[in-house]
mmCIF file of C-alpha atoms in Angstrom:
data_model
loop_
_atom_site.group_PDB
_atom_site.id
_atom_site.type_symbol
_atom_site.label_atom_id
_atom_site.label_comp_id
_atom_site.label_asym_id
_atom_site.label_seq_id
_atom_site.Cartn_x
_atom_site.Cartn_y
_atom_site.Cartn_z
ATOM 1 C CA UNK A 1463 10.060 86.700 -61.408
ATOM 2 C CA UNK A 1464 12.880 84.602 -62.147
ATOM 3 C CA UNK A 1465 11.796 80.897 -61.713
ATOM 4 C CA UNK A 1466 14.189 78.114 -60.387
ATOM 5 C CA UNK A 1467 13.360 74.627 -61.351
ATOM 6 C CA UNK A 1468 15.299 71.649 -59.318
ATOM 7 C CA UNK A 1469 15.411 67.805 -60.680
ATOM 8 C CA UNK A 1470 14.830 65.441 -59.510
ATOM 9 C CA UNK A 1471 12.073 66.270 -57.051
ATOM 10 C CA UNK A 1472 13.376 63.354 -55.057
ATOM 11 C CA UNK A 1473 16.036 60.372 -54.678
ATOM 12 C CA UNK A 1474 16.498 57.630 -52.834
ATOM 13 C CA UNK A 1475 20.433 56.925 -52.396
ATOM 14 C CA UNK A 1476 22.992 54.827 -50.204
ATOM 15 C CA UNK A 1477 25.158 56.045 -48.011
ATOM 16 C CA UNK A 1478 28.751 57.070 -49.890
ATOM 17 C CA UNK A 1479 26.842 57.239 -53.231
ATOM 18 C CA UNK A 1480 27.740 60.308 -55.534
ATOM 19 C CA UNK A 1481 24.775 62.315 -55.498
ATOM 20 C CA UNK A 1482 24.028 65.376 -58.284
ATOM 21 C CA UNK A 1483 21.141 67.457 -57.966
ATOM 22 C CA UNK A 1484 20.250 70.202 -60.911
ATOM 23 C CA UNK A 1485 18.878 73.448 -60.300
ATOM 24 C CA UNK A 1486 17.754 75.725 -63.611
ATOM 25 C CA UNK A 1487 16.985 79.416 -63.943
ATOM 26 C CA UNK A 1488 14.758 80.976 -65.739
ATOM 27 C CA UNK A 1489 17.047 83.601 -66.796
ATOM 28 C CA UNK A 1490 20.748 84.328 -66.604
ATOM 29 C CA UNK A 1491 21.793 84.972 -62.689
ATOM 30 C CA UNK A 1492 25.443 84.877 -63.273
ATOM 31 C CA UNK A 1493 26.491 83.087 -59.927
ATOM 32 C CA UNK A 1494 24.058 84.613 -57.466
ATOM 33 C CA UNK A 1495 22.786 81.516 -56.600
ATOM 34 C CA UNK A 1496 23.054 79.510 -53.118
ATOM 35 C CA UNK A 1497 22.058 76.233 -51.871
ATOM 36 C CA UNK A 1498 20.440 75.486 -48.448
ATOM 37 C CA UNK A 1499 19.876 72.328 -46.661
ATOM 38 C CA UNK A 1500 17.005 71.705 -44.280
ATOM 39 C CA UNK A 1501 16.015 68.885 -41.562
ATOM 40 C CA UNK A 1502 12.987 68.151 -40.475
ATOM 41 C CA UNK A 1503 11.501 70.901 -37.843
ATOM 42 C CA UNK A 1504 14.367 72.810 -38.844
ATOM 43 C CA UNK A 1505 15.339 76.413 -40.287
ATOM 44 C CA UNK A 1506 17.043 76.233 -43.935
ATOM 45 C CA UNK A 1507 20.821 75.784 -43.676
ATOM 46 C CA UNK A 1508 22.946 77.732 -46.126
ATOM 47 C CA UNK A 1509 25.639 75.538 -47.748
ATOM 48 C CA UNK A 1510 27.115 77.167 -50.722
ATOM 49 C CA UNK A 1511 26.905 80.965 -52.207
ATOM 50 C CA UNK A 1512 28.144 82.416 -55.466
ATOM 51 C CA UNK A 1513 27.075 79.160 -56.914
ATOM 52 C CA UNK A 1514 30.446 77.430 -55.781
ATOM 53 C CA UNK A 1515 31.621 78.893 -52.534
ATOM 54 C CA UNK A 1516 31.494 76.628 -49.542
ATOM 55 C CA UNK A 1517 30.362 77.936 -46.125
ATOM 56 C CA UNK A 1518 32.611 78.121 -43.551
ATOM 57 C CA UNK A 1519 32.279 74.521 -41.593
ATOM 58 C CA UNK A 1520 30.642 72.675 -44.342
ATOM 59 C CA UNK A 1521 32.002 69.196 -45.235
ATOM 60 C CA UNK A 1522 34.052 68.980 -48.444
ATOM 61 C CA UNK A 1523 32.050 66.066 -49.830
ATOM 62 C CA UNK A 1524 29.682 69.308 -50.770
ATOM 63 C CA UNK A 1525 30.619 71.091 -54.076
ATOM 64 C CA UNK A 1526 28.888 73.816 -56.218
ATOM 65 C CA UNK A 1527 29.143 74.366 -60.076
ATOM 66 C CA UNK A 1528 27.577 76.554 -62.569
ATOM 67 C CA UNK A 1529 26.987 79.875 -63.786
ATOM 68 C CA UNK A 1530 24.300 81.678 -66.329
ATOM 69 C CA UNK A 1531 21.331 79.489 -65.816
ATOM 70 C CA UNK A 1532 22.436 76.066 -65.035
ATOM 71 C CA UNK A 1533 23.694 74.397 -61.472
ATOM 72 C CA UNK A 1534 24.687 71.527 -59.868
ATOM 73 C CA UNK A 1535 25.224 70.649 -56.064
ATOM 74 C CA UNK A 1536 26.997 67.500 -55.717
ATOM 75 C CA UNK A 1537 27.402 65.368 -52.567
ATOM 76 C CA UNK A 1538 30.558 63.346 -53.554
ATOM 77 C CA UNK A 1539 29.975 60.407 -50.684
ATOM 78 C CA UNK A 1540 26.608 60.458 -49.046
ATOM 79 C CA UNK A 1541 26.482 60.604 -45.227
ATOM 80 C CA UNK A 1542 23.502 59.542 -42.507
ATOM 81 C CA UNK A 1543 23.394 63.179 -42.024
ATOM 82 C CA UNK A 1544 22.880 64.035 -45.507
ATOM 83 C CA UNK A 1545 19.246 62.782 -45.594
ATOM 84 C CA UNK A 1546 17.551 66.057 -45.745
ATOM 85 C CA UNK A 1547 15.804 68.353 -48.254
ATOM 86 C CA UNK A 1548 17.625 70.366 -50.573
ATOM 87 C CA UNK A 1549 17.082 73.805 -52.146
ATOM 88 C CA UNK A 1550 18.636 76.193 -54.584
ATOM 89 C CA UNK A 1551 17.578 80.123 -54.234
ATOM 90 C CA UNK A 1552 18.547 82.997 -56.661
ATOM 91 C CA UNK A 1553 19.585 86.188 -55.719
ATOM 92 C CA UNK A 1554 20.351 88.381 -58.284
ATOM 93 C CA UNK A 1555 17.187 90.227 -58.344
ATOM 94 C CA UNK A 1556 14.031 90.458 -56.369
ATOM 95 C CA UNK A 1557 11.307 88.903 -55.278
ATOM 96 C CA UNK A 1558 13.985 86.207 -54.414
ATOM 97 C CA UNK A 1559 13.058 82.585 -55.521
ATOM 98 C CA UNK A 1560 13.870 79.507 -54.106
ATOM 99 C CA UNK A 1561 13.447 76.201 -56.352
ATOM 100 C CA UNK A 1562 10.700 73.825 -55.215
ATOM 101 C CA UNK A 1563 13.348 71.251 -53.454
ATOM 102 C CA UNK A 1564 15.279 68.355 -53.759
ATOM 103 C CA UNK A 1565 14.708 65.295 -51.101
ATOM 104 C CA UNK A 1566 17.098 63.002 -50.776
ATOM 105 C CA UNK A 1567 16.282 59.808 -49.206
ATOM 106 C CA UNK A 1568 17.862 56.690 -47.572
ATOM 107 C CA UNK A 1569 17.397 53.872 -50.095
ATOM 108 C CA UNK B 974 26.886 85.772 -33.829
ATOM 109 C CA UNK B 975 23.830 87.123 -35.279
ATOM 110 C CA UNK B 976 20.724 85.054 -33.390
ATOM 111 C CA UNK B 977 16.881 85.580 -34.686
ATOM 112 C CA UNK B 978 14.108 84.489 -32.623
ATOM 113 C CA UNK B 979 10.369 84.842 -33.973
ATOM 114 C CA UNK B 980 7.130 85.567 -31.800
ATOM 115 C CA UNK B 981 3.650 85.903 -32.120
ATOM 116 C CA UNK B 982 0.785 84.218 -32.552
ATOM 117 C CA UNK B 983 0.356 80.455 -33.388
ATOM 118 C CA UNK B 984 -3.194 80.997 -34.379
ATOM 119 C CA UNK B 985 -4.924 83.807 -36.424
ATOM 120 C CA UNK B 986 -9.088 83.278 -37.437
ATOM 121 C CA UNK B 987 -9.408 83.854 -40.893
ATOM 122 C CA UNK B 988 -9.728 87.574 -42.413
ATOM 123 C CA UNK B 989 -7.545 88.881 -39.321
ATOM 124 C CA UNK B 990 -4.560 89.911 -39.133
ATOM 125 C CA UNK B 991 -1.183 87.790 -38.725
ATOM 126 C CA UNK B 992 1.727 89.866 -36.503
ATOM 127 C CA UNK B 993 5.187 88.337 -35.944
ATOM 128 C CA UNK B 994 8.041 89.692 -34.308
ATOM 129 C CA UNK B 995 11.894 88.818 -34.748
ATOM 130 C CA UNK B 996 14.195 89.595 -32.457
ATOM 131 C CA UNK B 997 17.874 90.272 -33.380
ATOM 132 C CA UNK B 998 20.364 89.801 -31.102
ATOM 133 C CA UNK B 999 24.318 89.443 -31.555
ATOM 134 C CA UNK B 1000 24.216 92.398 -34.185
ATOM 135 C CA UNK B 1001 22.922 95.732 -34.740
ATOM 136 C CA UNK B 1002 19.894 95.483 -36.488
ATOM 137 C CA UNK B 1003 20.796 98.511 -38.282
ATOM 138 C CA UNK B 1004 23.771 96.463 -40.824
ATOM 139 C CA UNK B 1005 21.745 94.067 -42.395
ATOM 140 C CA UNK B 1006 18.638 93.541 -44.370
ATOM 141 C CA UNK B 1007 16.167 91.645 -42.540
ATOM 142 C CA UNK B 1008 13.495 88.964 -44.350
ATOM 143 C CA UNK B 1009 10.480 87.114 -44.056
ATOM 144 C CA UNK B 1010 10.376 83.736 -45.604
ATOM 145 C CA UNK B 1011 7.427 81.394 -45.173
ATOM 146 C CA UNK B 1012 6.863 77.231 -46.030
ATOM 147 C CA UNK B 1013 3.441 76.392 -45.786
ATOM 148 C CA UNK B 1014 3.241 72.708 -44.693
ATOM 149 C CA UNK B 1015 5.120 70.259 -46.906
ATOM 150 C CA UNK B 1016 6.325 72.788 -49.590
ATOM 151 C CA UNK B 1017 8.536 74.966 -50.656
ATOM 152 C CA UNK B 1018 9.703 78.302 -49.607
ATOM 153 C CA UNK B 1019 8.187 81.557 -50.187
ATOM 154 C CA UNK B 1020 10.019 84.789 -49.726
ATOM 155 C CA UNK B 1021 7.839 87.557 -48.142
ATOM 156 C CA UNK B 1022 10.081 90.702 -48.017
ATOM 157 C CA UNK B 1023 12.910 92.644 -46.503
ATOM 158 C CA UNK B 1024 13.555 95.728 -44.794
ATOM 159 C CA UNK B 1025 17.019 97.761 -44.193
ATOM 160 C CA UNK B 1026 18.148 101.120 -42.815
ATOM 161 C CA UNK B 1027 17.662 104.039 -44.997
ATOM 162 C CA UNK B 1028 16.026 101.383 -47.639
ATOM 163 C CA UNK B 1029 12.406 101.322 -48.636
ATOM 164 C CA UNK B 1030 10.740 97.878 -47.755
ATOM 165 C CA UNK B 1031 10.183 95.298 -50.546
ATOM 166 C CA UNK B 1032 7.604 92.960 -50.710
ATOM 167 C CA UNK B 1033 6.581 89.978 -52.889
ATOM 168 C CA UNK B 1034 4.289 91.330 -55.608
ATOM 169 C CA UNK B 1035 2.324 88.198 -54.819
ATOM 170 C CA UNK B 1036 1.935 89.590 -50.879
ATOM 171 C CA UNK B 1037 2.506 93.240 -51.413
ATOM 172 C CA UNK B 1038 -0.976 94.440 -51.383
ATOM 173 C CA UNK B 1039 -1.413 92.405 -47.670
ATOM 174 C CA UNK B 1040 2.099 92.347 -46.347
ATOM 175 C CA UNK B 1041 3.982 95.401 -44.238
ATOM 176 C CA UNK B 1042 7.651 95.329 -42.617
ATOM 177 C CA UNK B 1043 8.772 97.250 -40.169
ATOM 178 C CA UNK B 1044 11.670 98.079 -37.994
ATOM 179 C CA UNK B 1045 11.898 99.167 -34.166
ATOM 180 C CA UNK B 1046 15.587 99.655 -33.434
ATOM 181 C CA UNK B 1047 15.264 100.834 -29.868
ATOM 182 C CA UNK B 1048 13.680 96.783 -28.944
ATOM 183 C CA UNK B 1049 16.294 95.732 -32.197
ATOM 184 C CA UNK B 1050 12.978 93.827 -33.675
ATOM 185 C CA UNK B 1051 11.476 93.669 -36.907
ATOM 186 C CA UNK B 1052 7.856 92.644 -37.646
ATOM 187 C CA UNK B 1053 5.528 91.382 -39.987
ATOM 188 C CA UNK B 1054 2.006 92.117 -40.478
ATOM 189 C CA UNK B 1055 -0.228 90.641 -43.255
ATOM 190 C CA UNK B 1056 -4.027 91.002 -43.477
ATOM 191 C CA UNK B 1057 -7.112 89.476 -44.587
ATOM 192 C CA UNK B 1058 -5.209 85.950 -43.893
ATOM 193 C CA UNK B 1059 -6.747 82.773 -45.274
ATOM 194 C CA UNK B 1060 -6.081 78.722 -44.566
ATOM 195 C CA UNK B 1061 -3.493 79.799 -47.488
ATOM 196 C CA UNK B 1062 -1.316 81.489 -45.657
ATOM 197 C CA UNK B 1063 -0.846 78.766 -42.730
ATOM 198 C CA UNK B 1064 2.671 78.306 -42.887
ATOM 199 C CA UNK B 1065 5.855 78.490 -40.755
ATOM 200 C CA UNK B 1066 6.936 82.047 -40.688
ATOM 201 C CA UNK B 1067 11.229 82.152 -40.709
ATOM 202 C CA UNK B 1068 12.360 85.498 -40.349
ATOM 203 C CA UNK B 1069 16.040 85.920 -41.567
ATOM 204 C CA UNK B 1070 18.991 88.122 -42.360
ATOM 205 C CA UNK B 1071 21.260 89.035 -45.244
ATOM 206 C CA UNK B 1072 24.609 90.961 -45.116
ATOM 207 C CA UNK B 1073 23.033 92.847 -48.623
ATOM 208 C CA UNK B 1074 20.495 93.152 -50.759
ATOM 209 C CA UNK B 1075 22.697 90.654 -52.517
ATOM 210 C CA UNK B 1076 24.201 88.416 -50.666
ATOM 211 C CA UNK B 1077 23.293 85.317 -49.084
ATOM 212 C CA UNK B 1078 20.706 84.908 -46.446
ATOM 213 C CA UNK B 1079 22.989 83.657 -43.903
ATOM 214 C CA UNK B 1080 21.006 84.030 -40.672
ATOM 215 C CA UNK B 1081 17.625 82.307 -40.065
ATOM 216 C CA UNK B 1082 14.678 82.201 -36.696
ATOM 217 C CA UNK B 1083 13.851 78.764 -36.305
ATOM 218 C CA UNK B 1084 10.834 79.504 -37.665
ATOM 219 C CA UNK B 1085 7.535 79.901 -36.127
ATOM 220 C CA UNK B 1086 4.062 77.700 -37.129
ATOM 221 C CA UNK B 1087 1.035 80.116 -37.893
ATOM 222 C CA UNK B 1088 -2.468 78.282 -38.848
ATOM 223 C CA UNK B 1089 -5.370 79.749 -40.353
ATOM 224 C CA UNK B 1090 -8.095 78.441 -39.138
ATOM 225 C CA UNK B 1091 -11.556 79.656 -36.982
#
């Protein structure tokens, strides 16, 4: 299984801070790699794919780097609505594997 | 727009059986591969498997041995079943869909809460 490690675990940030989360692979996945957002109560929300290519509708203050092994989501200027848990999730081979999350908190 | 909706149970006694349903509509259920994902409370997520048309299911080696996926086109569902539950698999179930076997899963349930418990 391919394991994806995500730093930090958590942050605490202010609203229109630059904020850069890290996501690692344990192996080389090219850029099958996507990251999701998720509320609260809610279903996982897919944000970027092919490590850099934003979803149709998602704010440009999100951007996705990286390629190999080592990836970055970046929130440029925090929002309220950006309080929320983020993950990164490989797909370039099975079982899938999702890294163990990113919460980002109002400081 | 592709919608999934989960069903079944919300509680399972240990040792049984867990069954969940998810029902596709906006799409043929036929085009994509179809998942189950599961976050037990406070954690991470947890692929279970997929299932696709003309394409052997695939499980998580970790579930294989308890898991099966299936597929009834004529209701355009697809289900879950996984025995022998414990209090470790009390989670919510999402079930969710990918254009590919690689490509994004772009189309998640809203996920459905299944304890473990007698």
């Amino acid at each position: 299984d391919i394991q994806m490690t995500q730093s930090p675990s958590s942050l605490s940030a202010s609203v229109g801070d630059r904020v850069t989360i890290t996501c690692r692979a344990s192996q080389a996945i090219s850029n099958y790699l996507a990251w999701f957002q998720q509320k609260p109560g809610k279903a996982p929300k897919s944000l970027i794919y092919a490590a850099s290519i934003l979803k149709d509708g998602v704010p440009s203050r999100f951007s996705g780097s990286g390629s190999g092994t080592d990836f970055t989501l970046t929130i440029s200027s925090l929002q309220p609505e950006d309080f929320a848990t983020y993950y990164c999730q490989q797909y370039k081979s099975y079982p899938l594997t999702f890294g163990g999350g990113t919460k980002v908190e109002i400081k | 727009q592709v919608q999934l909706q989960e069903s079944g149970p919300g509680l399972v006694k240990p040792s049984e059986a867990l069954s969940l349903t998810c029902t596709v509509s906006g799409g043929s259920i036929n085009t994509y591969y179809w998942h189950w994902i599961r976050q037990a409370p406070g954690k991470g997520l947890e692929w279970i498997g997929y299932i696709s048309d003309s394409v052997s299911p695939n499980y998580n080696p970790s579930l294989k041995s308890r898991v099966t996926i299936s597929v009834d086109r004529s209701r355009n569902q697809f289900s879950l079943n996984m025995k022998t539950v414990t209090a470790a698999d009390t989670a919510i179930y999402f079930c969710a869909g990918s254009r590919g076997r690689f490509q994004l899963i772009d189309y998640w349930g809203q996920g459905t809460l299944v304890v473990v418990s007698s």
